Coordinates of C-alpha atoms in Angstrom, one line a residue:
Chain E
X1 CA 101.4 66.6 100.8
X2 CA 100.8 62.5 101.7
X3 CA 99.5 60.8 99.1
X4 CA 97.7 58.2 101.2
X5 CA 93.8 59.0 101.8
X6 CA 93.2 58.9 105.7
X7 CA 90.8 57.1 107.7
X8 CA 90.3 57.7 110.8
X9 CA 90.6 54.5 113.2
X10 CA 87.6 54.6 115.9
X11 CA 84.1 54.2 114.1
X12 CA 83.5 57.7 116.5
X13 CA 86.4 59.4 114.9
X14 CA 85.5 58.5 111.6
X15 CA 81.9 59.6 111.8
X16 CA 83.1 63.3 113.3
X17 CA 85.9 62.8 109.7
X18 CA 83.4 62.5 107.5
X19 CA 81.3 65.8 108.4
X20 CA 84.3 68.2 109.3
X21 CA 88.0 66.1 108.5
X22 CA 89.5 67.9 110.7
X23 CA 91.3 64.5 112.0
X24 CA 92.3 64.3 107.9
X25 CA 94.0 68.3 108.7
X26 CA 95.9 66.5 112.7
X27 CA 96.8 63.6 109.9
X28 CA 98.6 65.9 107.0
X29 CA 99.6 68.0 110.3
X30 CA 101.7 65.2 111.7
X31 CA 102.5 63.3 108.6
X32 CA 103.2 66.4 106.4
X33 CA 106.5 64.7 104.9
X34 CA 110.2 67.2 105.3
X35 CA 113.2 67.0 104.0
X36 CA 115.7 65.1 106.4
X37 CA 118.3 67.7 105.7
X38 CA 117.0 70.2 107.5
X39 CA 119.0 72.3 109.3
X40 CA 118.7 74.1 113.3
X41 CA 117.9 78.1 110.5
X42 CA 114.5 76.0 109.6
X43 CA 113.3 75.9 113.8
X44 CA 112.4 79.6 113.8
X45 CA 108.7 79.0 111.8
X46 CA 108.2 77.3 114.4
X47 CA 110.0 79.8 117.1
X48 CA 108.1 82.6 115.3
X49 CA 104.7 81.2 116.1
X50 CA 105.1 80.8 120.0
X51 CA 106.2 84.3 119.9
X52 CA 102.9 85.3 117.9
X53 CA 101.0 83.0 120.6
X54 CA 103.0 84.6 123.7
X55 CA 102.5 88.3 122.5
X56 CA 98.2 87.9 122.4
X57 CA 98.2 86.2 126.0
X58 CA 100.3 88.6 127.2
X59 CA 98.9 90.8 125.3
X60 CA 95.1 90.3 126.0
X61 CA 96.7 90.0 130.5
X62 CA 98.0 93.8 129.7
X63 CA 94.7 95.6 127.6
X64 CA 92.4 94.1 130.9
X65 CA 94.4 96.2 133.0
X66 CA 96.2 99.1 130.6
X67 CA 93.5 102.1 130.7
X68 CA 93.3 103.6 126.7
X69 CA 93.6 107.5 127.6
X70 CA 96.4 110.2 127.1
X71 CA 95.9 111.4 131.2
X72 CA 95.7 107.2 132.4
X73 CA 97.3 105.7 130.0
X74 CA 100.9 107.1 131.6
X75 CA 100.1 105.5 135.3
X76 CA 98.4 102.4 134.4
X77 CA 101.5 101.1 132.8
X78 CA 102.8 101.6 136.1
X79 CA 100.2 100.5 137.9
X80 CA 100.5 96.7 136.0
X81 CA 104.2 97.5 137.1
X82 CA 104.0 98.3 140.9
X83 CA 100.5 96.7 142.0
X84 CA 99.2 93.7 139.7
X85 CA 100.4 90.8 140.6
X86 CA 103.0 89.9 138.2
X87 CA 102.5 92.7 136.5
X88 CA 106.0 93.7 136.2
X89 CA 106.3 89.9 134.7
X90 CA 103.9 89.2 132.2
X91 CA 104.3 93.5 130.6
X92 CA 108.6 92.6 130.6
X93 CA 107.7 89.4 128.2
X94 CA 105.2 91.3 126.4
X95 CA 107.9 94.6 125.7
X96 CA 111.2 92.3 125.4
X97 CA 108.9 89.5 123.4
X98 CA 108.5 92.1 120.5
X99 CA 112.5 92.4 120.4
X100 CA 111.8 88.6 120.6
X101 CA 109.6 88.4 117.5
X102 CA 111.9 90.6 115.7
X103 CA 115.5 88.4 116.2
X104 CA 113.4 85.7 115.4
X105 CA 111.8 87.5 112.0
X106 CA 115.3 88.2 110.8
X107 CA 116.5 85.3 110.7
X108 CA 114.2 83.9 109.1
X109 CA 113.8 85.9 106.6
X110 CA 118.1 85.6 106.1
X111 CA 116.9 82.5 106.2
X112 CA 114.8 82.6 102.8
X113 CA 117.9 84.9 101.1
X114 CA 120.4 82.3 102.2
X115 CA 119.1 79.0 100.9
X116 CA 116.5 80.5 98.0
X117 CA 113.5 79.9 99.8
X118 CA 111.2 82.8 98.2
X119 CA 111.6 81.1 94.6
X120 CA 109.5 79.4 92.4
X121 CA 107.7 77.7 94.0
X122 CA 107.1 79.8 97.1
X123 CA 107.2 83.4 95.7
X124 CA 102.9 83.7 97.0
X125 CA 104.6 82.2 100.9
X126 CA 107.3 85.0 100.6
X127 CA 105.0 87.6 99.9
X128 CA 102.3 86.2 102.5
X129 CA 105.3 86.6 104.9
X130 CA 106.5 90.0 104.3
X131 CA 103.0 91.4 104.3
X132 CA 103.2 89.3 107.8
X133 CA 106.0 91.7 108.0
X134 CA 104.3 94.8 107.9
X135 CA 102.0 93.8 109.7
X136 CA 104.1 93.4 112.7
X137 CA 106.0 96.9 111.9
X138 CA 102.6 98.2 112.1
X139 CA 102.3 95.9 115.6
X140 CA 105.2 97.1 117.4
X141 CA 104.7 100.4 116.4
X142 CA 102.0 101.1 118.2
X143 CA 101.9 99.3 120.9
X144 CA 105.4 101.6 121.4
X145 CA 103.0 104.3 121.9
X146 CA 101.1 102.8 124.1
X147 CA 102.8 103.5 127.0
X148 CA 102.7 107.3 126.5
X149 CA 105.7 107.8 127.2
X150 CA 107.9 110.6 125.9
X151 CA 109.6 107.7 123.0
X152 CA 106.0 107.2 122.2
X153 CA 105.2 110.0 122.3
X154 CA 107.5 111.8 120.1
X155 CA 107.5 108.3 118.0
X156 CA 104.2 108.4 117.0
X157 CA 104.8 112.1 115.7
X158 CA 107.4 111.8 114.0
X159 CA 106.2 108.5 111.6
X160 CA 102.9 109.6 110.9
X161 CA 104.2 112.5 110.2
X162 CA 106.0 110.8 107.1
X163 CA 102.3 109.8 105.4
X164 CA 102.9 114.0 105.0
X165 CA 105.1 113.5 103.2
X166 CA 102.0 112.5 100.0
X167 CA 101.6 115.6 97.4
X168 CA 98.9 117.2 98.1
X169 CA 96.7 115.1 100.3
X170 CA 99.3 114.3 103.1
X171 CA 98.0 117.0 105.4
X172 CA 94.5 115.5 105.6
X173 CA 95.8 112.3 105.5
X174 CA 98.3 113.0 108.8
X175 CA 94.9 114.8 110.7
X176 CA 92.8 111.8 109.8
X177 CA 94.9 109.2 111.0
X178 CA 95.4 111.5 114.5
X179 CA 91.4 112.4 115.2
X180 CA 93.1 116.3 115.9
X181 CA 95.4 118.1 114.8
X182 CA 98.4 116.9 117.0
X183 CA 98.8 113.0 118.1
X184 CA 96.4 113.4 121.2
X185 CA 93.7 111.1 122.9
X186 CA 91.5 110.4 119.6
X187 CA 95.1 108.9 118.8
X188 CA 95.5 106.6 121.0
X189 CA 93.1 105.0 121.3
X190 CA 93.0 104.1 117.8
X191 CA 96.6 102.7 118.3
X192 CA 95.4 100.5 120.8
X193 CA 92.3 99.1 118.8
X194 CA 94.4 98.7 116.0
X195 CA 96.9 97.1 118.2
X196 CA 94.3 94.7 119.4
X197 CA 93.3 93.8 115.9
X198 CA 97.0 93.1 114.3
X199 CA 97.9 90.5 116.2
X200 CA 94.6 88.5 114.6
X201 CA 95.1 89.6 111.6
X202 CA 99.2 88.1 111.1
X203 CA 97.8 85.0 112.9
X204 CA 95.1 84.6 109.9
X205 CA 97.9 85.3 107.2
X206 CA 100.1 82.4 109.6
X207 CA 97.7 80.6 108.4
X208 CA 97.8 81.0 104.8
X209 CA 101.9 81.4 105.1
X210 CA 101.8 77.2 106.3
X211 CA 99.0 76.3 103.9
X212 CA 100.1 77.7 101.0
X213 CA 103.8 76.7 102.1
X214 CA 102.2 72.9 101.9
X215 CA 101.7 72.7 98.6
X216 CA 105.1 72.7 97.3
X217 CA 106.6 71.5 100.8
X218 CA 109.8 72.4 102.3
X219 CA 112.9 74.3 101.0
X220 CA 115.9 72.3 102.1
X221 CA 120.0 73.6 102.6
X222 CA 120.6 71.9 99.4
X223 CA 117.7 74.2 97.5
X224 CA 117.0 71.7 95.4
X225 CA 112.8 69.4 95.4
X226 CA 112.4 66.1 96.9
X227 CA 113.2 63.7 94.1
X228 CA 111.9 60.2 96.8
X229 CA 109.7 61.0 99.5
X230 CA 109.9 57.8 101.0
X231 CA 113.9 59.0 100.9
X232 CA 114.2 62.8 101.2
X233 CA 111.8 63.3 104.0
X234 CA 111.2 62.6 107.1
X235 CA 107.8 62.3 108.6
X236 CA 106.8 66.2 110.7
X237 CA 106.5 65.0 113.8
X238 CA 108.0 63.2 115.7
X239 CA 111.5 64.2 114.0
X240 CA 110.6 68.2 113.3
X241 CA 108.4 68.1 116.4
X242 CA 111.1 67.2 118.5
X243 CA 113.8 69.3 116.5
X244 CA 111.9 72.8 117.0
X245 CA 111.2 71.7 121.0
X246 CA 114.7 71.5 121.4
X247 CA 115.6 75.0 119.6
X248 CA 112.7 76.7 121.1
X249 CA 113.5 75.6 124.0
X250 CA 117.5 77.5 123.4
X251 CA 115.2 80.6 121.9
X252 CA 113.6 81.0 124.9
X253 CA 116.5 81.4 127.5
X254 CA 117.9 83.9 125.7
X255 CA 114.2 85.3 125.4
X256 CA 114.1 84.9 129.5
X257 CA 117.9 86.2 129.7
X258 CA 116.1 89.6 129.2
X259 CA 113.0 89.3 130.6
X260 CA 115.5 88.5 133.8
X261 CA 118.0 89.8 133.7
X262 CA 118.4 92.8 130.7
X263 CA 114.2 94.0 130.9
X264 CA 115.1 97.0 129.8
X265 CA 118.1 97.1 128.2
X266 CA 116.3 97.4 124.5
X267 CA 113.7 99.5 125.3
X268 CA 115.0 103.3 125.5
X269 CA 114.9 105.6 129.5
X270 CA 113.0 108.6 127.8
X271 CA 109.6 106.4 127.9
X272 CA 110.2 106.1 131.4
X273 CA 109.2 110.3 131.4
X274 CA 105.2 111.6 130.1
X275 CA 104.7 112.2 127.4
X276 CA 104.6 115.8 126.9
X277 CA 103.8 118.0 124.0
X278 CA 105.6 120.2 124.7
X279 CA 109.0 118.7 124.7
X280 CA 111.3 116.7 122.3
X281 CA 113.7 114.3 123.7
X282 CA 117.4 115.5 122.8
X283 CA 117.9 112.0 120.6
X284 CA 114.4 110.4 119.0
X285 CA 115.5 106.6 118.3
X286 CA 112.6 104.4 117.5
X287 CA 112.7 100.7 118.5
X288 CA 116.5 98.7 117.5
X289 CA 114.5 96.4 115.0
X290 CA 113.5 99.9 112.2
X291 CA 116.8 101.4 112.4
X292 CA 117.7 99.9 109.3
X293 CA 114.8 101.5 107.9
X294 CA 115.3 104.8 109.2
X295 CA 118.3 104.8 109.1
X296 CA 117.5 104.8 104.9
X297 CA 114.5 107.7 105.2
X298 CA 117.3 110.0 107.3
X299 CA 120.5 109.3 104.8
X300 CA 118.4 111.5 101.5
X301 CA 117.6 114.7 102.2
X302 CA 114.9 115.6 100.4
X303 CA 111.6 114.3 102.9
X304 CA 109.0 113.2 100.3
X305 CA 112.2 110.9 98.5
X306 CA 113.3 109.4 102.2
X307 CA 110.3 108.5 103.0
X308 CA 109.7 106.8 99.5
X309 CA 113.1 105.8 99.8
X310 CA 112.3 103.7 103.4
X311 CA 109.2 102.4 102.2
X312 CA 110.5 100.3 98.9
X313 CA 113.2 99.1 101.0
X314 CA 110.6 97.2 102.7
X315 CA 108.2 97.1 99.4
X316 CA 111.4 96.0 97.0
X317 CA 111.9 92.7 99.7
X318 CA 108.2 91.4 97.5
X319 CA 109.1 91.4 94.0
X320 CA 112.6 89.3 94.8
X321 CA 111.5 86.2 93.4
X322 CA 111.2 88.1 90.3
X323 CA 114.0 90.3 90.6
X324 CA 116.6 87.1 91.5
X325 CA 117.7 85.8 88.5
X326 CA 119.2 82.2 89.7
X327 CA 117.0 79.4 89.0
X328 CA 119.8 77.8 91.7
X329 CA 118.0 78.3 95.2
X330 CA 120.5 77.5 97.4
X331 CA 123.9 79.9 98.3
X332 CA 125.5 76.6 98.8
X333 CA 126.0 76.2 95.1
X334 CA 126.4 80.4 94.3
X335 CA 130.5 80.6 95.2
X336 CA 129.2 85.1 94.2
X337 CA 126.1 85.0 95.9
X338 CA 127.0 83.7 99.1
X339 CA 130.0 86.8 99.6
X340 CA 126.8 89.0 98.2
X341 CA 125.1 88.0 101.2
X342 CA 126.9 88.1 103.8
X343 CA 127.7 91.6 102.2
X344 CA 124.6 92.2 102.7
X345 CA 123.9 90.9 106.0
X346 CA 126.7 93.7 106.9
X347 CA 124.7 96.8 105.0
X348 CA 121.9 96.1 106.9
X349 CA 124.1 96.1 110.2
X350 CA 125.9 99.2 109.7
X351 CA 122.2 101.1 108.5
X352 CA 120.9 100.3 111.7
X353 CA 124.3 100.9 113.7
X354 CA 123.9 104.4 112.1
X355 CA 120.3 104.8 112.6
X356 CA 121.4 105.1 116.1
X357 CA 123.4 108.3 116.0
X358 CA 122.7 111.0 114.6
X359 CA 122.2 112.0 111.5
X360 CA 125.4 114.0 110.9
X361 CA 128.8 114.1 108.8
X362 CA 130.7 110.5 108.8
X363 CA 127.7 108.9 110.8
X364 CA 125.4 110.7 107.5
X365 CA 127.8 109.1 104.7
X366 CA 127.6 105.5 106.6
X367 CA 124.0 106.0 106.2
X368 CA 124.5 106.8 102.0
X369 CA 127.0 104.3 101.0
X370 CA 125.4 101.7 102.7
X371 CA 121.5 102.9 101.7
X372 CA 122.9 102.9 97.9
X373 CA 124.7 99.9 98.4
X374 CA 121.3 98.1 99.4
X375 CA 119.2 99.0 96.3
X376 CA 122.5 98.0 94.6
X377 CA 122.2 94.4 95.9
X378 CA 118.5 93.9 94.9
X379 CA 118.0 96.8 91.6
X380 CA 121.4 95.5 90.0
X381 CA 123.2 92.2 91.9
X382 CA 121.3 90.1 92.1
X383 CA 119.4 90.6 88.8
X384 CA 122.9 90.4 86.9
X385 CA 124.3 87.4 89.2
X386 CA 121.8 84.7 88.3
X387 CA 123.0 85.4 84.3
X388 CA 126.8 85.4 84.9
X389 CA 127.8 83.7 88.1
X390 CA 128.6 80.1 87.1
X391 CA 127.4 78.1 89.9
X392 CA 129.1 75.1 91.1
X393 CA 127.1 71.3 89.6
X394 CA 123.5 70.4 92.2
X395 CA 123.9 67.2 93.8
X396 CA 121.7 64.5 92.5
X397 CA 119.0 64.5 95.6
X398 CA 118.5 65.2 99.5
X399 CA 119.7 61.8 100.4
X400 CA 123.1 62.2 97.7
X401 CA 125.1 64.6 100.1
X402 CA 124.4 61.7 103.0
X403 CA 125.1 59.2 101.4
X404 CA 128.6 60.2 99.9
X405 CA 129.8 60.0 102.6
X406 CA 129.8 63.0 103.5
X407 CA 127.0 64.8 105.9
X408 CA 128.7 68.4 106.3
X409 CA 128.0 70.6 103.7
X410 CA 131.0 71.8 103.0
X411 CA 132.8 69.2 102.4
X412 CA 130.4 67.7 100.0
X413 CA 130.5 71.5 97.8
X414 CA 134.2 70.2 98.3
X415 CA 133.5 66.3 97.2
X416 CA 131.5 67.9 94.5
X417 CA 134.0 70.5 93.0
X418 CA 137.1 68.7 92.9
X419 CA 134.6 66.3 90.7
X420 CA 133.9 68.8 88.0
Chain G
X1 CA 83.7 93.0 73.0
X2 CA 81.1 91.1 71.1
X3 CA 79.3 93.1 68.5
X4 CA 76.1 90.7 70.1
X5 CA 72.6 93.3 71.3
X6 CA 72.7 94.4 75.2
X7 CA 69.8 92.3 76.0
X8 CA 67.7 93.2 79.2
X9 CA 69.9 91.1 81.7
X10 CA 72.6 92.7 80.7
X11 CA 71.4 96.0 81.7
X12 CA 70.1 94.5 85.0
X13 CA 73.6 93.3 85.6
X14 CA 74.8 97.1 85.9
X15 CA 72.4 98.8 86.5
X16 CA 72.6 96.3 90.3
X17 CA 77.3 96.9 90.4
X18 CA 76.8 100.7 89.9
X19 CA 74.4 101.1 92.8
X20 CA 76.1 98.2 94.7
X21 CA 78.5 100.5 94.1
X22 CA 77.3 104.1 95.5
X23 CA 76.0 102.0 98.2
X24 CA 78.8 100.1 99.4
X25 CA 80.6 103.7 98.7
X26 CA 77.9 105.5 101.2
X27 CA 78.1 103.3 104.0
X28 CA 82.1 103.2 104.0
X29 CA 82.7 106.9 103.8
X30 CA 81.0 107.4 107.9
X31 CA 83.7 105.0 108.8
X32 CA 86.0 106.8 107.1
X33 CA 85.5 110.1 108.2
X34 CA 85.0 109.3 112.5
X35 CA 88.0 109.5 112.5
X36 CA 88.5 112.6 111.7
X37 CA 88.7 115.9 114.8
X38 CA 85.3 115.7 116.3
X39 CA 83.4 118.0 117.1
X40 CA 85.4 118.3 120.4
X41 CA 87.9 118.9 118.7
X42 CA 87.6 121.5 117.1
X43 CA 85.4 123.6 119.1
X44 CA 89.1 123.9 120.7
X45 CA 89.9 125.6 117.8
X46 CA 91.2 129.0 119.8
X47 CA 93.5 130.1 123.1
X48 CA 94.4 133.4 124.4
X49 CA 97.5 134.4 125.7
X50 CA 98.7 136.7 127.6
X51 CA 102.2 138.4 126.8
X52 CA 102.5 141.0 129.5
X53 CA 106.1 139.3 130.5
X54 CA 107.2 138.4 128.1
X55 CA 111.0 140.2 127.7
X56 CA 112.7 140.6 123.9
X57 CA 114.7 138.5 123.5
X58 CA 112.2 136.2 124.7
X59 CA 110.3 133.0 123.6
X60 CA 107.4 131.6 125.4
X61 CA 105.8 128.3 123.8
X62 CA 102.3 127.6 124.5
X63 CA 99.6 125.1 123.8
X64 CA 96.9 125.2 120.7
X65 CA 94.9 122.9 119.7
X66 CA 97.8 120.4 121.0
X67 CA 100.5 122.1 119.4
X68 CA 103.1 124.2 120.5
X69 CA 103.4 127.7 119.5
X70 CA 106.3 129.6 119.7
X71 CA 105.6 133.7 120.7
X72 CA 109.2 135.2 120.6
X73 CA 109.6 139.2 121.7
X74 CA 112.6 140.1 119.2
X75 CA 115.3 142.0 119.1
X76 CA 116.1 144.9 117.1
X77 CA 118.8 142.5 116.0
X78 CA 117.1 139.5 115.2
X79 CA 114.7 141.6 113.5
X80 CA 117.3 142.7 110.6
X81 CA 119.0 140.3 110.4
X82 CA 115.9 138.3 109.6
X83 CA 115.3 141.3 106.9
X84 CA 118.1 141.1 105.0
X85 CA 118.2 138.2 104.3
X86 CA 118.3 137.8 100.7
X87 CA 114.8 136.0 98.4
X88 CA 117.0 133.6 96.7
X89 CA 118.8 132.5 99.5
X90 CA 115.8 130.5 101.0
X91 CA 114.6 127.2 100.5
X92 CA 111.1 128.0 101.1
X93 CA 110.7 131.9 99.9
X94 CA 108.6 134.2 102.1
X95 CA 109.5 138.1 103.2
X96 CA 110.0 138.1 107.6
X97 CA 107.7 141.6 107.1
X98 CA 104.7 138.9 105.6
X99 CA 105.4 136.3 108.2
X100 CA 106.2 139.1 111.2
X101 CA 103.3 141.8 110.5
X102 CA 104.3 143.6 113.6
X103 CA 108.0 143.0 113.6
X104 CA 108.5 142.7 117.1
X105 CA 106.7 139.8 117.8
X106 CA 107.5 136.2 115.7
X107 CA 103.9 133.7 116.2
X108 CA 104.3 130.3 114.4
X109 CA 104.1 127.0 115.4
X110 CA 106.7 125.3 117.2
X111 CA 106.9 122.1 114.8
X112 CA 109.7 121.0 112.8
X113 CA 108.0 120.6 109.4
X114 CA 110.1 117.7 108.5
X115 CA 108.0 115.0 110.7
X116 CA 106.8 117.3 113.4
X117 CA 109.3 117.9 116.6
X118 CA 110.3 120.5 118.3
X119 CA 112.5 122.4 117.8
X120 CA 114.9 124.0 120.1
X121 CA 115.1 128.1 121.3
X122 CA 118.3 130.2 120.0
X123 CA 120.2 127.1 118.5
X124 CA 121.3 126.8 114.7
X125 CA 123.8 127.9 112.2
X126 CA 121.4 130.4 111.8
X127 CA 120.7 131.5 116.0
X128 CA 117.4 131.1 115.5
X129 CA 115.9 127.6 115.8
X130 CA 117.3 123.5 115.5
X131 CA 115.3 120.8 115.2
X132 CA 116.8 118.4 117.7
X133 CA 115.1 115.2 115.4
X134 CA 116.9 115.6 112.1
X135 CA 118.9 118.4 112.4
X136 CA 117.2 121.3 110.4
X137 CA 118.2 125.1 111.2
X138 CA 115.7 127.5 111.6
X139 CA 116.5 131.8 111.3
X140 CA 116.0 133.9 113.5
X141 CA 111.9 134.1 111.5
X142 CA 111.7 130.8 111.4
X143 CA 112.6 130.4 108.2
X144 CA 113.8 126.6 107.1
X145 CA 117.9 127.0 105.5
X146 CA 120.0 124.0 106.1
X147 CA 118.4 120.0 106.4
X148 CA 115.5 118.2 105.8
X149 CA 112.7 119.9 106.5
X150 CA 110.6 121.8 103.6
X151 CA 108.4 124.9 104.7
X152 CA 109.4 127.2 107.3
X153 CA 107.9 127.0 110.2
X154 CA 104.1 127.3 110.2
X155 CA 102.5 130.8 111.0
X156 CA 99.1 130.5 111.7
X157 CA 96.1 133.1 111.8
X158 CA 96.5 135.4 115.1
X159 CA 95.8 138.4 116.2
X160 CA 96.0 140.7 118.7
X161 CA 92.9 141.3 120.6
X162 CA 94.3 144.4 123.2
X163 CA 98.4 146.0 123.7
X164 CA 99.2 142.5 126.3
X165 CA 96.9 139.6 124.8
X166 CA 97.5 137.6 121.4
X167 CA 95.0 135.4 120.0
X168 CA 95.6 132.1 118.8
X169 CA 93.5 130.2 116.4

């Protein structure tokens, strides 16, 4: 937070700002002091904002042509693809945009895990982030239902049936969600409504996420607090704006590759077959970004416990700030945590892979081991590690490793350990 | 808690909160209940099916309340296998006699009780049905024998209107 009082230069500006201090807010956002050692992993907040805006704009346009009715939805999507001017482009941006959104959010989450951004005093930022992530999954799932293809229909059937695992009231809850005795037109219309609503809820939460961020300020790669703002920070504009902008351009190249060269590679061919309640596709898989959780669901042989395990896998993240007992934020100074971090990354990737495979034989065994390890990481390794681990001494300030003659964090670390 | 005597104002507050809560609940209920099946959905509660052309060992699938219903005319061998199973071998013990009153005809919802996929006919380790989604095996009586599904496939309410017609629902 900038500590100086801001007064607009012009008389009109002062008149307006006294009545609604929007200019003060704008000034805060441009002058916002940012740790000067932020690396490119910190650019994904901006990229995610771009993704959200892209989804809202393209979604708004698609809603002008889409018809939310079980008899017409599938054809209206084909109509968008074939007849609507640039409809193919807008739909491919929206469909691949969802994948890009998740790609960016996973990098953003794993950046927090590596650098300990979820730790005190940033727990609220983290928890709001997890809520946004949950809403993203809900929005993505319901959006996938709207084209009313085979995967839409059966994905909706399988996911809504998860609620039937709730003891006693489960069946009633599922009927209530469906508005009938199976996934049908009432389900489609309500999913469309909610799919339209959720992005705006996310937008509101993003404002809170950034607000909560601007109270303590950014974490940074060495994970220590800003000691002297004049030395350790740079103003958000132009320094971070330019860096974020450059990263966004790189990201858009990847995005454009999918949109123009491989628009269907992340989707499933079965979704170009219209929904048929009598035939289940031979192999139902969710979108790639939900696969690790799907693998956890299938690895438990009991229906209720499978659902509980899947939900716990997500919700356990919300209490992560209290499971990780280490006071040191950045993995750079936690040699053991750093290794466990990469094992967790591998574990999640393995879960994603087996989630896409049939749940049998060796795949099932791997899924079970990986599921067990996932929970072991959060429930056992993190709490114990924080108490047992011998960490590397922290630099005195954000500036110190830079002035110490080594801009490279690994070198700085090596130097530190030698001093030790 | 203080041992101060409740005043008239405390009573007013409590009464206001109570009435407010009841009022809020009364307003929320229509908003929640509108999502339950509506009158037109409930009106489609029964279906009549002509089964005269169905041969032994074959299954037809019909749609009832948006859900597939399997009607299988079982062979003698299938019936014998289904009736000879010991109850202690079953995950969800139900006698075949209770599931198929007329042993030749098995009528049940073609919905896997795990997560609602449609199982495939004449497949699986028990020569009944097999769910391709998460690998549940059902026997010739539609009972769960292996896999994640917790219950047997559900037998809906149905009756023979005449020798050739089944009314489901």
